[in-house]
Amino acid sequence: MSEAGFRLLDVSVIHASELRKNYGDFAAVDGISFDVAPGESFGLLGPNGAGKSTTMRMIGGTLLRTSGTLEVLGLDPETRGPEVRASLGVVPQSDNLDEELRARDNLIVYGRYFGLPLSYLKPKADELLEFAQLTEKANAKVNSLSGGMKRRLTIARGLVNEPRVLLLDEPTTGLDPQARHILWDRLFRLKEQGVTLVVTTHFMDEAEQLCDRLVVMDHGQIVAEGSPSSLIKQYSSREVAEVRFGSERNAAMVDELRDLAGRIEVLPDRILMYADDGEGLLEEVHRRGLNPVTSLVRRSSLEDVFLRLTGRSLID
Amino acid sequence: MAEPTTATASEVATVVGTGGVDHAALAARSRVWGALHVAQRQWVNEIPFIHIVLLTALGNPIIYLAAMGIGLGALVTSQVAGVPYLIFVAPALLVSTVATSGAGWGTWPIMGGFKWEKNYFAASATSVTPGQIALGETIGMTARLILQGAAFWVLGLPFNAWHSPWSVLTVPIAMLAGLAFFAPLAAYSATIEDEGIQFNLINRIIVMPMFLFAGTFFPLDVMPIYLQWIGWISPMWHGTQLARVAAFGMAYPLEGVVAHLLVLVAYVAVGLVLMRRNFFRRLTK
């Protein structure tokens, strides 16, 4: 296989150093550095406007960076765009499928942009439709498909050139829970086949389910990096007790609870108390005669990590 | 891999091998042929509507030739530029209808490729470059224009509109005039984010006057000199003059012929440069 110009596989698939994108005075991406290893599932987690999609576009070379180093498979996506994009699969945030064409034709026609021969594309389209669980819909017009099916078709389309790296921008936004789980399952299988996945998301459950490693982004900067479990261990406790006292009493109750937990977060509608033993914490709350309207104990999530790092929730 | 059916064996071997897709080879081919891949992809969308395209391509000339050539021709009994009116008007009609079509394709469909269908954005995520997308659109347009011109020419035969086999040169001339409209307009359309009245204005203030002052139905020098400049900047006028020289050997100085050709080529060249630049800006911002 003529891999001339591509580096050996034990170097980062994506290497970013002090990557910056400015729009006038506004820094959409404010000097971020990260590396993605081959075969890993890498996430960019952050709220809307954090700079995730901007970063993704720079990786694909469809947005020019203001400054910094960016290498994808050892190449600069700005100067070697066609070479980089030949090995990339791109699943954009909003589907830009051809609504008037049939599902199968969308795959073939997209493959023709790459100049892939029809003899390859026709069987490939069938293979991808089966992967996306859309075989029965092969000859249906795209505008007759549900949102989840369109998303799966867009992912299938991003695989037509057998990419080494698949970029997914907010893959499950707007999908119902069942559709999301089907999608995660499909992506997991891809990972098993050795495709490197780069996912942006503002859903903490998606980040936890899909990503081996992730960076947390906020206001164009990386505020933390690591695996989901290591981030939770580092920035949060094992369990969280959530209590609600009603919006009137919430703020007032905080002082009563302060000595109970190492860390307390006050949200508009509830109070979060972080400890390794959430049940024990709740028992103490009840024993003190403070009676919350509702309460629950759950394990810490990346949402709690984000809250700790930025003081805000992922979904604003 | 399956035996190649529509692709040549060498095409399959370079890009798709026993190890799967060879990305380096794919990129190399994309660098060279990317624009053609884009052009051919745009054609796919037209195939379901090919009957409409053909109907317009064929219906247009019939109507024009009948109405203007025969209808008006019955009124204009004296010769114009040394030939009967039908012979005078036919090559100009061919150029004008093809060029107007080029103008039309350079507005809404280009904007749609960015705003609604977003097929340009989809393409930009593959191994083609924005410049190749612009070039590919132009190549696709060229094929359309030639098809329309050829259909018109063929339909002119039963009307006895052509007195010389050289009249077939009116087809590439019309294509050039059509591209002279298409490329600059497409360059402009690539910059439009929201549709307002821009395209309507363009049609009424630019395309229509250029059509009416193209010397199609009457020679331009019949108009007062202070109005003739509209024709001089109109790709259609340059096209119709050239078409008449080709169709019935209208007497014309060589410098004039060369000048017309150069003006058309200049329109296309400048339009293409701007088109590539604007497509690049729109797709990378």
Coordinates of C-alpha atoms in Angstrom, one line a residue:
Chain A
M1 CA 0.0 0.0 0.0
S2 CA 1.5 3.3 -1.0
E3 CA 1.5 5.2 2.3
A4 CA 4.1 7.7 1.0
G5 CA 3.8 11.0 3.0
F6 CA 1.9 9.4 5.9
R7 CA 3.8 8.8 9.1
L8 CA 4.1 5.5 10.9
L9 CA 1.2 4.4 12.9
D10 CA 2.7 4.8 16.4
V11 CA 2.6 8.6 16.1
S12 CA -0.5 10.6 17.0
V13 CA -3.3 10.5 14.5
I14 CA -4.2 14.1 15.4
H15 CA -1.7 16.5 17.0
A16 CA -2.7 20.0 18.0
S17 CA -0.5 22.5 19.7
E18 CA -1.6 26.0 20.7
L19 CA -4.4 25.8 18.2
R20 CA -6.2 29.1 17.8
K21 CA -9.2 30.5 15.9
N22 CA -10.1 34.1 16.2
Y23 CA -13.1 35.9 14.7
G24 CA -12.0 39.5 15.0
D25 CA -11.6 40.0 18.8
F26 CA -13.5 36.8 19.7
A27 CA -11.4 33.7 20.4
A28 CA -13.6 30.8 19.4
V29 CA -10.6 28.4 20.0
D30 CA -8.2 29.9 22.4
G31 CA -4.9 28.0 22.3
I32 CA -5.7 24.3 22.8
S33 CA -3.3 21.4 22.6
F34 CA -4.1 17.7 22.5
D35 CA -3.1 14.4 20.9
V36 CA -5.3 11.6 19.6
A37 CA -3.8 8.1 19.5
P38 CA -4.6 5.7 16.7
G39 CA -7.6 3.5 17.4
E40 CA -8.9 5.4 20.4
S41 CA -12.2 7.0 20.9
F42 CA -11.5 10.7 21.8
G43 CA -14.1 13.1 23.0
L44 CA -14.4 16.9 23.1
L45 CA -17.0 17.6 25.8
G46 CA -18.4 21.0 26.5
P47 CA -21.5 23.3 26.2
N48 CA -22.6 24.9 23.0
G49 CA -20.2 27.6 22.0
A50 CA -17.2 26.0 23.6
G51 CA -15.3 25.8 20.4
K52 CA -15.8 22.0 19.7
S53 CA -17.3 22.3 16.2
T54 CA -14.7 25.0 15.3
T55 CA -12.0 22.6 16.3
M56 CA -13.5 19.8 14.2
R57 CA -13.7 21.9 11.1
M58 CA -10.0 22.9 11.5
I59 CA -9.1 19.2 11.7
G60 CA -10.8 18.6 8.4
G61 CA -9.2 21.7 6.8
T62 CA -12.6 23.2 6.0
L63 CA -11.8 26.1 8.4
L64 CA -8.5 28.0 8.3
R65 CA -6.9 28.3 11.7
T66 CA -5.6 31.6 13.0
S67 CA -2.4 30.2 14.5
G68 CA -0.9 27.1 16.1
T69 CA 0.1 23.7 14.8
L70 CA -2.3 21.0 13.6
E71 CA -1.3 17.7 12.1
V72 CA -3.7 15.0 11.0
L73 CA -2.0 11.7 10.1
G74 CA 1.2 13.7 10.0
L75 CA -0.1 16.3 7.4
D76 CA -1.3 19.9 7.7
P77 CA -5.0 19.9 6.7
E78 CA -4.7 23.4 5.3
T79 CA -1.9 22.7 2.8
R80 CA -2.7 19.0 2.3
G81 CA -6.5 19.1 2.5
P82 CA -7.3 16.5 -0.1
E83 CA -4.7 14.0 1.4
V84 CA -6.1 14.5 4.9
R85 CA -9.8 14.4 3.9
A86 CA -9.2 11.3 1.8
S87 CA -8.5 9.4 5.1
L88 CA -11.2 11.2 7.1
G89 CA -14.8 10.5 7.5
V90 CA -16.9 13.5 8.4
V91 CA -20.3 13.4 10.1
P92 CA -21.4 17.0 10.5
Q93 CA -23.7 18.4 13.1
S94 CA -26.6 18.9 10.8
D95 CA -27.3 16.3 8.2
N96 CA -26.7 17.7 4.7
L97 CA -28.1 14.6 2.9
D98 CA -29.7 15.0 -0.5
E99 CA -33.4 14.8 0.5
E100 CA -34.6 14.1 -3.0
L101 CA -32.3 11.1 -3.6
R102 CA -32.9 7.6 -2.2
A103 CA -30.8 6.5 0.8
R104 CA -28.6 4.2 -1.2
D105 CA -28.0 6.8 -3.9
N106 CA -26.8 9.3 -1.3
L107 CA -24.0 6.9 -0.4
I108 CA -23.0 6.3 -3.9
V109 CA -23.2 9.8 -5.0
Y110 CA -21.1 11.1 -2.1
G111 CA -18.5 8.4 -2.8
R112 CA -18.2 9.8 -6.3
Y113 CA -16.9 13.1 -4.9
F114 CA -13.9 11.0 -3.8
G115 CA -13.7 9.6 -7.3
L116 CA -14.2 6.1 -5.9
P117 CA -15.2 3.7 -8.8
L118 CA -18.8 2.6 -9.0
S119 CA -17.7 -1.1 -8.9
Y120 CA -16.5 -0.4 -5.4
L121 CA -19.4 2.0 -4.4
K122 CA -22.3 -0.3 -5.2
P123 CA -21.4 -3.2 -3.0
K124 CA -20.0 -0.7 -0.4
A125 CA -23.4 1.1 -0.2
D126 CA -25.2 -2.2 0.5
E127 CA -22.6 -3.0 3.2
L128 CA -22.9 0.4 4.8
L129 CA -26.7 0.3 4.8
E130 CA -26.5 -3.0 6.6
F131 CA -24.1 -1.5 9.1
A132 CA -26.5 1.4 9.7
Q133 CA -29.4 -1.0 9.9
L134 CA -31.1 0.7 7.0
T135 CA -31.2 -2.1 4.5
E136 CA -35.1 -2.0 4.2
K137 CA -34.9 1.7 3.6
A138 CA -32.3 1.5 0.9
N139 CA -34.7 2.7 -1.8
A140 CA -36.6 5.2 0.3
K141 CA -36.2 8.9 -0.4
V142 CA -34.3 10.5 2.4
N143 CA -37.1 13.0 3.2
S144 CA -39.2 10.1 4.3
L145 CA -36.8 8.8 6.9
S146 CA -37.0 9.6 10.6
G147 CA -34.4 11.8 12.4
G148 CA -32.6 8.8 13.8
M149 CA -32.4 7.0 10.4
K150 CA -31.1 10.2 8.7
R151 CA -28.3 10.4 11.4
R152 CA -27.4 6.7 10.8
L153 CA -27.3 7.4 7.1
T154 CA -25.1 10.4 7.6
I155 CA -22.7 8.2 9.6
A156 CA -22.8 5.5 7.0
R157 CA -22.0 8.2 4.4
G158 CA -19.0 9.3 6.4
L159 CA -17.6 5.7 6.1
V160 CA -17.8 5.4 2.3
N161 CA -14.1 6.0 1.8
E162 CA -13.1 3.6 4.6
P163 CA -11.7 6.4 6.7
R164 CA -9.0 5.9 9.3
V165 CA -10.4 8.7 11.5
L166 CA -14.1 9.4 11.8
L167 CA -15.1 12.9 13.0
L168 CA -18.6 13.1 14.6
D169 CA -20.0 16.5 15.5
E170 CA -22.8 16.1 18.1
P171 CA -23.9 12.8 16.7
T172 CA -27.0 12.2 18.8
T173 CA -28.4 15.7 19.3
G174 CA -32.1 15.7 18.7
L175 CA -32.5 11.9 18.8
D176 CA -34.8 9.9 21.1
P177 CA -33.1 7.6 23.7
Q178 CA -33.6 4.5 21.7
A179 CA -32.1 6.0 18.6
R180 CA -29.1 7.2 20.6
H181 CA -28.4 3.7 22.0
I182 CA -28.6 2.2 18.5
L183 CA -26.1 4.8 17.3
W184 CA -23.7 4.3 20.2
D185 CA -23.8 0.6 19.5
R186 CA -22.9 1.1 15.9
L187 CA -20.0 3.5 16.8
F188 CA -18.7 1.0 19.3
R189 CA -18.5 -1.6 16.6
L190 CA -16.5 0.8 14.5
K191 CA -14.1 1.3 17.3
E192 CA -13.7 -2.5 17.5
Q193 CA -12.7 -2.4 13.9
G194 CA -9.8 -0.1 14.7
V195 CA -11.3 3.2 13.4
T196 CA -10.2 6.2 15.4
L197 CA -13.2 8.1 16.6
V198 CA -13.3 11.8 17.5
V199 CA -16.6 12.9 19.0
T200 CA -17.8 16.3 20.1
T201 CA -20.8 16.3 22.4
H202 CA -22.5 18.2 25.2
F203 CA -24.1 15.1 26.6
M204 CA -22.2 13.6 29.5
D205 CA -23.7 10.2 29.1
E206 CA -22.6 10.1 25.5
A207 CA -19.0 11.1 26.5
E208 CA -19.0 8.4 29.2
Q209 CA -20.4 5.7 26.9
L210 CA -18.3 6.4 23.9
C211 CA -15.0 7.9 24.9
D212 CA -11.8 6.3 26.1
R213 CA -10.4 9.7 26.7
L214 CA -11.7 13.2 26.5
V215 CA -10.9 16.9 26.9
V216 CA -13.4 19.2 28.6
M217 CA -13.7 22.5 26.7
D218 CA -15.2 25.8 27.8
H219 CA -14.9 29.2 26.1
G220 CA -12.4 27.9 23.6
Q221 CA -10.1 26.4 26.2
I222 CA -9.3 22.9 27.5
V223 CA -10.0 22.9 31.2
A224 CA -9.3 19.2 31.9
E225 CA -8.2 16.1 30.1
G226 CA -8.4 12.4 30.9
S227 CA -10.5 9.3 30.8
P228 CA -14.1 9.7 32.1
S229 CA -13.3 7.7 35.2
S230 CA -10.1 9.5 36.0
L231 CA -11.7 12.9 35.5
I232 CA -14.5 11.9 37.9
K233 CA -12.1 10.6 40.4
Q234 CA -9.9 13.7 40.2
Y235 CA -12.6 16.4 40.2
S236 CA -15.5 14.8 42.0
S237 CA -16.4 12.4 44.7
R238 CA -17.7 8.9 44.0
E239 CA -21.4 9.7 44.9
V240 CA -23.6 12.7 44.9
A241 CA -26.7 13.3 47.0
E242 CA -29.2 15.6 45.4
V243 CA -31.8 17.3 47.7
R244 CA -34.6 19.6 46.9
F245 CA -36.3 21.9 49.5
G246 CA -38.4 23.9 47.1
S247 CA -37.2 27.0 45.5
E248 CA -38.0 29.2 48.5
R249 CA -36.0 27.3 51.1
N250 CA -33.2 26.0 48.9
A251 CA -30.7 28.8 49.5
A252 CA -31.5 29.0 53.1
M253 CA -30.8 25.3 53.8
V254 CA -27.2 25.5 52.5
D255 CA -25.8 26.7 55.8
E256 CA -27.4 23.8 57.6
L257 CA -25.7 21.4 55.3
R258 CA -22.3 22.9 54.9
D259 CA -20.5 20.7 57.4
L260 CA -21.9 17.5 56.0
A261 CA -20.1 17.2 52.7
G262 CA -16.6 18.2 51.4
R263 CA -18.2 20.0 48.5
I264 CA -21.6 21.5 48.0
E265 CA -23.0 23.0 44.8
V266 CA -26.1 25.1 44.9
L267 CA -28.2 25.0 41.7
P268 CA -31.4 27.0 41.2
D269 CA -33.6 24.1 41.9
R270 CA -31.5 21.7 44.1
I271 CA -28.5 21.2 46.2
L272 CA -25.8 18.8 45.3
M273 CA -23.7 17.2 48.1
Y274 CA -20.6 15.3 47.2
A275 CA -19.3 12.5 49.3
D276 CA -18.1 8.9 48.9
D277 CA -21.1 7.6 50.8
G278 CA -24.3 9.3 49.5
E279 CA -26.7 7.2 51.5
G280 CA -25.0 8.0 54.8
L281 CA -25.2 11.7 53.9
L282 CA -28.9 11.5 53.3
E283 CA -29.5 9.7 56.5
E284 CA -27.8 12.5 58.4
V285 CA -29.9 15.1 56.6
H286 CA -33.0 13.3 57.7
R287 CA -31.7 12.8 61.2
R288 CA -31.2 16.5 61.6
G289 CA -34.8 17.0 60.9
L290 CA -34.3 18.8 57.6
N291 CA -36.9 17.2 55.4
P292 CA -36.2 17.6 51.7
V293 CA -39.1 17.5 49.3
T294 CA -37.2 15.0 47.1
S295 CA -33.8 13.4 47.4
L296 CA -31.8 10.9 45.6
V297 CA -28.3 9.4 45.5
R298 CA -26.4 8.8 42.3
R299 CA -22.9 8.3 41.2
S300 CA -20.8 11.2 40.0
S301 CA -20.8 12.0 36.3
L302 CA -18.9 14.2 33.9
E303 CA -21.7 16.8 34.5
D304 CA -20.3 17.1 38.1
V305 CA -16.8 17.4 36.7
F306 CA -17.8 20.3 34.5
L307 CA -19.7 22.0 37.3
R308 CA -16.6 21.8 39.5
L309 CA -14.3 23.1 36.8
T310 CA -16.5 25.9 35.4
G311 CA -19.3 26.5 38.0
R312 CA -21.8 26.0 35.3
S313 CA -23.8 23.0 34.0
L314 CA -23.1 21.5 30.5
I315 CA -26.6 22.3 29.3
D316 CA -27.3 26.0 29.7
Chain B
M1 CA -13.1 -7.3 -4.4
A2 CA -15.8 -7.7 -7.1
E3 CA -14.8 -7.7 -10.7
P4 CA -14.8 -4.1 -12.1
T5 CA -17.9 -3.5 -14.2
T6 CA -18.1 0.2 -15.0
A7 CA -14.6 1.3 -14.0
T8 CA -11.5 0.4 -15.8
A9 CA -9.3 -2.2 -14.2
S10 CA -6.4 0.3 -13.7
E11 CA -8.8 2.7 -12.0
V12 CA -9.9 0.1 -9.5
A13 CA -6.4 -1.2 -8.9
T14 CA -4.9 2.2 -8.0
V15 CA -7.6 3.4 -5.6
V16 CA -9.0 0.2 -4.2
G17 CA -6.7 -2.7 -3.6
T18 CA -6.7 -5.9 -1.8
G19 CA -6.0 -4.0 1.4
G20 CA -9.1 -1.8 0.9
V21 CA -9.1 1.9 -0.1
D22 CA -5.6 3.3 -0.8
H23 CA -6.1 6.8 0.6
A24 CA -2.9 8.2 -0.8
A25 CA -3.8 7.1 -4.3
L26 CA -7.3 8.4 -3.7
A27 CA -6.0 11.8 -2.8
A28 CA -3.6 11.9 -5.8
R29 CA -6.5 11.2 -8.2
S30 CA -8.7 13.7 -6.4
R31 CA -6.0 16.4 -6.9
V32 CA -6.1 15.9 -10.7
W33 CA -9.7 14.9 -11.4
G34 CA -11.6 16.4 -8.5
A35 CA -13.5 18.9 -10.6
L36 CA -14.7 16.3 -13.0
H37 CA -15.9 14.2 -10.0
V38 CA -17.9 17.2 -8.8
A39 CA -19.4 17.9 -12.3
Q40 CA -20.5 14.4 -12.7
R41 CA -22.0 14.3 -9.3
Q42 CA -24.1 17.3 -10.1
W43 CA -25.4 15.6 -13.2
V44 CA -26.9 12.9 -11.1
N45 CA -29.5 15.2 -9.7
E46 CA -30.7 16.2 -13.1
I47 CA -31.4 12.7 -14.4
P48 CA -34.9 12.4 -12.8
F49 CA -35.7 15.8 -14.4
I50 CA -34.1 15.1 -17.8
H51 CA -37.5 15.2 -19.5
I52 CA -38.1 18.7 -18.3
V53 CA -34.6 19.8 -19.3
L54 CA -35.0 18.3 -22.8
L55 CA -38.5 19.8 -23.2
T56 CA -37.2 23.3 -22.4
A57 CA -34.1 22.8 -24.5
L58 CA -36.2 21.7 -27.5
G59 CA -39.4 23.7 -26.8
N60 CA -37.6 27.0 -26.5
P61 CA -36.1 27.1 -30.0
I62 CA -39.3 25.9 -31.6
I63 CA -41.3 28.7 -30.0
Y64 CA -38.7 31.4 -30.7
L65 CA -37.9 30.4 -34.2
A66 CA -41.6 30.2 -35.1
A67 CA -42.6 33.4 -33.4
M68 CA -39.6 35.6 -34.3
G69 CA -38.3 33.9 -37.3
I70 CA -41.4 33.2 -39.2
G71 CA -43.8 35.5 -37.5
L72 CA -41.7 38.6 -37.4
G73 CA -40.0 37.5 -40.6
A74 CA -43.3 37.8 -42.4
L75 CA -43.3 41.5 -41.4
V76 CA -39.6 42.2 -42.2
T77 CA -39.7 41.7 -45.9
S78 CA -36.4 43.4 -46.7
Q79 CA -33.1 41.7 -46.1
V80 CA -31.1 42.4 -42.9
A81 CA -27.3 42.2 -43.1
G82 CA -27.7 40.8 -46.5
V83 CA -29.9 37.8 -45.6
P84 CA -33.6 37.1 -45.0
Y85 CA -34.8 37.9 -41.5
L86 CA -35.1 34.3 -40.4
I87 CA -31.5 33.6 -41.3
F88 CA -30.5 36.9 -39.6
V89 CA -32.2 36.1 -36.4
A90 CA -31.7 32.4 -35.9
P91 CA -28.0 32.4 -34.8
A92 CA -28.7 35.3 -32.4
L93 CA -31.7 33.4 -31.0
L94 CA -29.5 30.4 -30.4
V95 CA -26.9 32.4 -28.5
S96 CA -29.5 34.5 -26.6
T97 CA -31.5 31.5 -25.3
V98 CA -28.4 29.6 -24.3
A99 CA -26.8 32.6 -22.7
T100 CA -30.0 33.5 -20.7
S101 CA -30.0 29.9 -19.5
G102 CA -26.4 30.3 -18.3
A103 CA -27.4 33.5 -16.5
G104 CA -30.3 31.7 -14.8
W105 CA -28.2 28.8 -13.6
G106 CA -25.7 31.2 -12.1
T107 CA -28.1 32.6 -9.5
W108 CA -30.6 30.5 -7.5
P109 CA -29.0 27.1 -7.9
I110 CA -25.6 28.4 -6.8
M111 CA -27.1 30.0 -3.8
G112 CA -29.0 26.8 -3.1
G113 CA -25.9 24.8 -3.1
F114 CA -24.7 26.8 -0.1
K115 CA -27.9 27.6 1.7
W116 CA -30.5 25.0 1.2
E117 CA -29.3 21.8 -0.4
K118 CA -25.8 22.5 1.0
N119 CA -24.3 20.1 -1.4
Y120 CA -21.2 22.3 -1.6
F121 CA -20.7 21.9 2.1
A122 CA -21.1 18.2 1.8
A123 CA -18.6 18.0 -1.0
S124 CA -16.1 20.2 0.9
A125 CA -15.8 17.5 3.6
T126 CA -14.5 15.1 0.9
S127 CA -11.1 15.1 -0.9
V128 CA -12.1 17.8 -3.3
T129 CA -11.1 21.4 -2.8
P130 CA -13.4 24.5 -2.9
G131 CA -11.7 25.6 -6.1
Q132 CA -12.5 22.2 -7.7
I133 CA -16.1 22.5 -6.6
A134 CA -16.3 25.8 -8.4
L135 CA -14.6 24.4 -11.5
G136 CA -16.8 21.3 -11.3
E137 CA -20.0 23.4 -11.3
T138 CA -18.7 25.2 -14.4
I139 CA -17.8 22.0 -16.2
G140 CA -21.3 20.8 -15.5
M141 CA -22.7 24.0 -16.8
T142 CA -20.6 23.8 -20.0
A143 CA -22.1 20.4 -20.8
R144 CA -25.7 21.8 -20.2
L145 CA -25.0 24.8 -22.5
I146 CA -23.7 22.7 -25.3
L147 CA -26.6 20.3 -25.0
Q148 CA -29.1 23.3 -25.3
G149 CA -27.2 24.9 -28.1
A150 CA -27.0 21.6 -30.1
A151 CA -30.7 21.0 -29.6
F152 CA -31.5 24.4 -30.9
W153 CA -29.3 24.0 -33.9
V154 CA -30.8 20.6 -34.8
L155 CA -34.3 22.1 -34.5
G156 CA -33.3 24.9 -36.7
L157 CA -32.8 22.5 -39.6
P158 CA -36.4 21.9 -40.5
F159 CA -37.0 25.6 -40.2
N160 CA -34.3 26.2 -42.8
A161 CA -32.6 28.5 -40.5
W162 CA -29.1 27.5 -41.4
H163 CA -27.6 28.2 -44.8
S164 CA -24.1 26.9 -44.1
P165 CA -22.6 23.9 -42.3
W166 CA -20.3 26.4 -40.5
S167 CA -23.4 27.4 -38.6
V168 CA -22.7 24.6 -36.2
L169 CA -20.0 26.8 -34.7
T170 CA -22.8 28.8 -33.2
V171 CA -23.0 26.1 -30.5
P172 CA -19.6 26.6 -29.0
I173 CA -20.0 30.3 -29.4
A174 CA -23.3 30.2 -27.5
M175 CA -21.6 28.0 -24.8
L176 CA -18.9 30.7 -24.4
A177 CA -21.5 33.5 -24.1
G178 CA -23.4 31.4 -21.6
L179 CA -20.3 30.8 -19.5
A180 CA -19.5 34.5 -19.7
F181 CA -22.8 35.1 -17.9
F182 CA -22.6 32.1 -15.6
A183 CA -19.2 32.5 -14.1
P184 CA -19.4 36.1 -12.9
L185 CA -22.9 35.6 -11.7
A186 CA -22.0 32.4 -9.9
A187 CA -19.1 34.2 -8.2
Y188 CA -21.6 36.8 -7.0
S189 CA -24.2 34.3 -5.9
A190 CA -21.6 32.5 -3.7
T191 CA -21.4 35.6 -1.5
I192 CA -25.2 35.9 -0.9
E193 CA -26.4 34.5 2.5
D194 CA -30.0 35.6 2.4
E195 CA -32.1 36.0 -0.7
G196 CA -33.6 39.4 -1.0
I197 CA -34.2 41.1 -4.3
Q198 CA -30.7 40.7 -5.6
F199 CA -31.5 38.1 -8.1
N200 CA -34.6 39.9 -9.3
L201 CA -32.6 43.1 -9.7
I202 CA -29.9 41.2 -11.6
N203 CA -32.5 39.8 -14.0
R204 CA -34.2 43.1 -14.6
I205 CA -31.2 45.5 -14.6
I206 CA -28.5 43.3 -16.1
V207 CA -29.7 40.3 -17.9
M208 CA -32.8 41.6 -19.6
P209 CA -31.2 44.8 -21.0
M210 CA -28.2 42.7 -22.1
F211 CA -30.7 40.4 -23.9
L212 CA -32.6 43.2 -25.5
F213 CA -29.5 45.1 -26.6
A214 CA -27.7 42.1 -27.9
G215 CA -28.5 42.8 -31.5
T216 CA -30.7 39.7 -31.5
F217 CA -33.8 41.1 -33.3
F218 CA -32.2 44.1 -34.9
P219 CA -28.6 45.2 -35.5
L220 CA -27.2 47.1 -32.5
D221 CA -26.2 50.1 -34.7
V222 CA -29.8 50.8 -35.3
M223 CA -29.9 52.1 -31.7
P224 CA -28.6 55.6 -30.9
I225 CA -25.0 55.6 -29.9
Y226 CA -25.6 56.6 -26.3
L227 CA -27.5 53.3 -25.8
Q228 CA -25.2 51.1 -27.7
W229 CA -22.8 50.7 -24.7
I230 CA -25.3 48.3 -23.2
G231 CA -24.6 46.0 -26.0
W232 CA -20.9 46.4 -25.9
I233 CA -20.7 45.1 -22.3
S234 CA -23.2 42.4 -23.0
P235 CA -21.7 38.9 -23.5
M236 CA -24.8 38.2 -25.6
W237 CA -24.0 40.9 -28.2
H238 CA -20.5 39.6 -28.6
G239 CA -21.9 36.1 -29.0
T240 CA -24.6 37.1 -31.5
Q241 CA -22.1 38.9 -33.7
L242 CA -19.7 36.0 -33.7
A243 CA -22.7 33.6 -34.3
R244 CA -23.8 35.6 -37.4
V245 CA -20.3 35.5 -38.8
A246 CA -20.3 31.7 -38.4
A247 CA -23.8 31.1 -39.5
F248 CA -24.1 33.0 -42.8
G249 CA -20.7 34.6 -43.1
M250 CA -21.8 38.1 -42.2
A251 CA -19.2 40.6 -43.4
Y252 CA -17.0 41.5 -40.5
P253 CA -13.4 42.7 -40.0
L254 CA -11.1 40.1 -38.5
E255 CA -10.1 42.4 -35.6
G256 CA -13.8 42.6 -34.7
V257 CA -14.1 38.8 -34.6
V258 CA -10.9 38.5 -32.5
A259 CA -12.1 41.3 -30.2
H260 CA -15.5 39.6 -29.5
L261 CA -13.8 36.3 -28.8
L262 CA -11.3 38.0 -26.4
V263 CA -14.1 39.8 -24.5
L264 CA -16.0 36.6 -24.0
V265 CA -12.9 34.7 -22.9
A266 CA -12.1 37.5 -20.5
Y267 CA -15.5 37.4 -18.9
V268 CA -15.2 33.7 -18.4
A269 CA -11.7 33.9 -17.1
V270 CA -12.3 36.7 -14.6
G271 CA -15.6 35.1 -13.6
L272 CA -13.9 31.8 -12.9
V273 CA -11.1 33.4 -10.9
L274 CA -13.7 35.2 -8.8
M275 CA -15.9 32.1 -8.5
R276 CA -13.1 30.0 -7.2
R277 CA -12.1 32.7 -4.7
N278 CA -15.6 33.2 -3.4
F279 CA -16.4 29.5 -3.2
F280 CA -13.2 29.1 -1.1
R281 CA -14.1 31.9 1.2
R282 CA -17.7 30.7 1.7
L283 CA -16.7 27.1 2.3
T284 CA -13.9 27.9 4.8
K285 CA -15.3 30.7 6.9

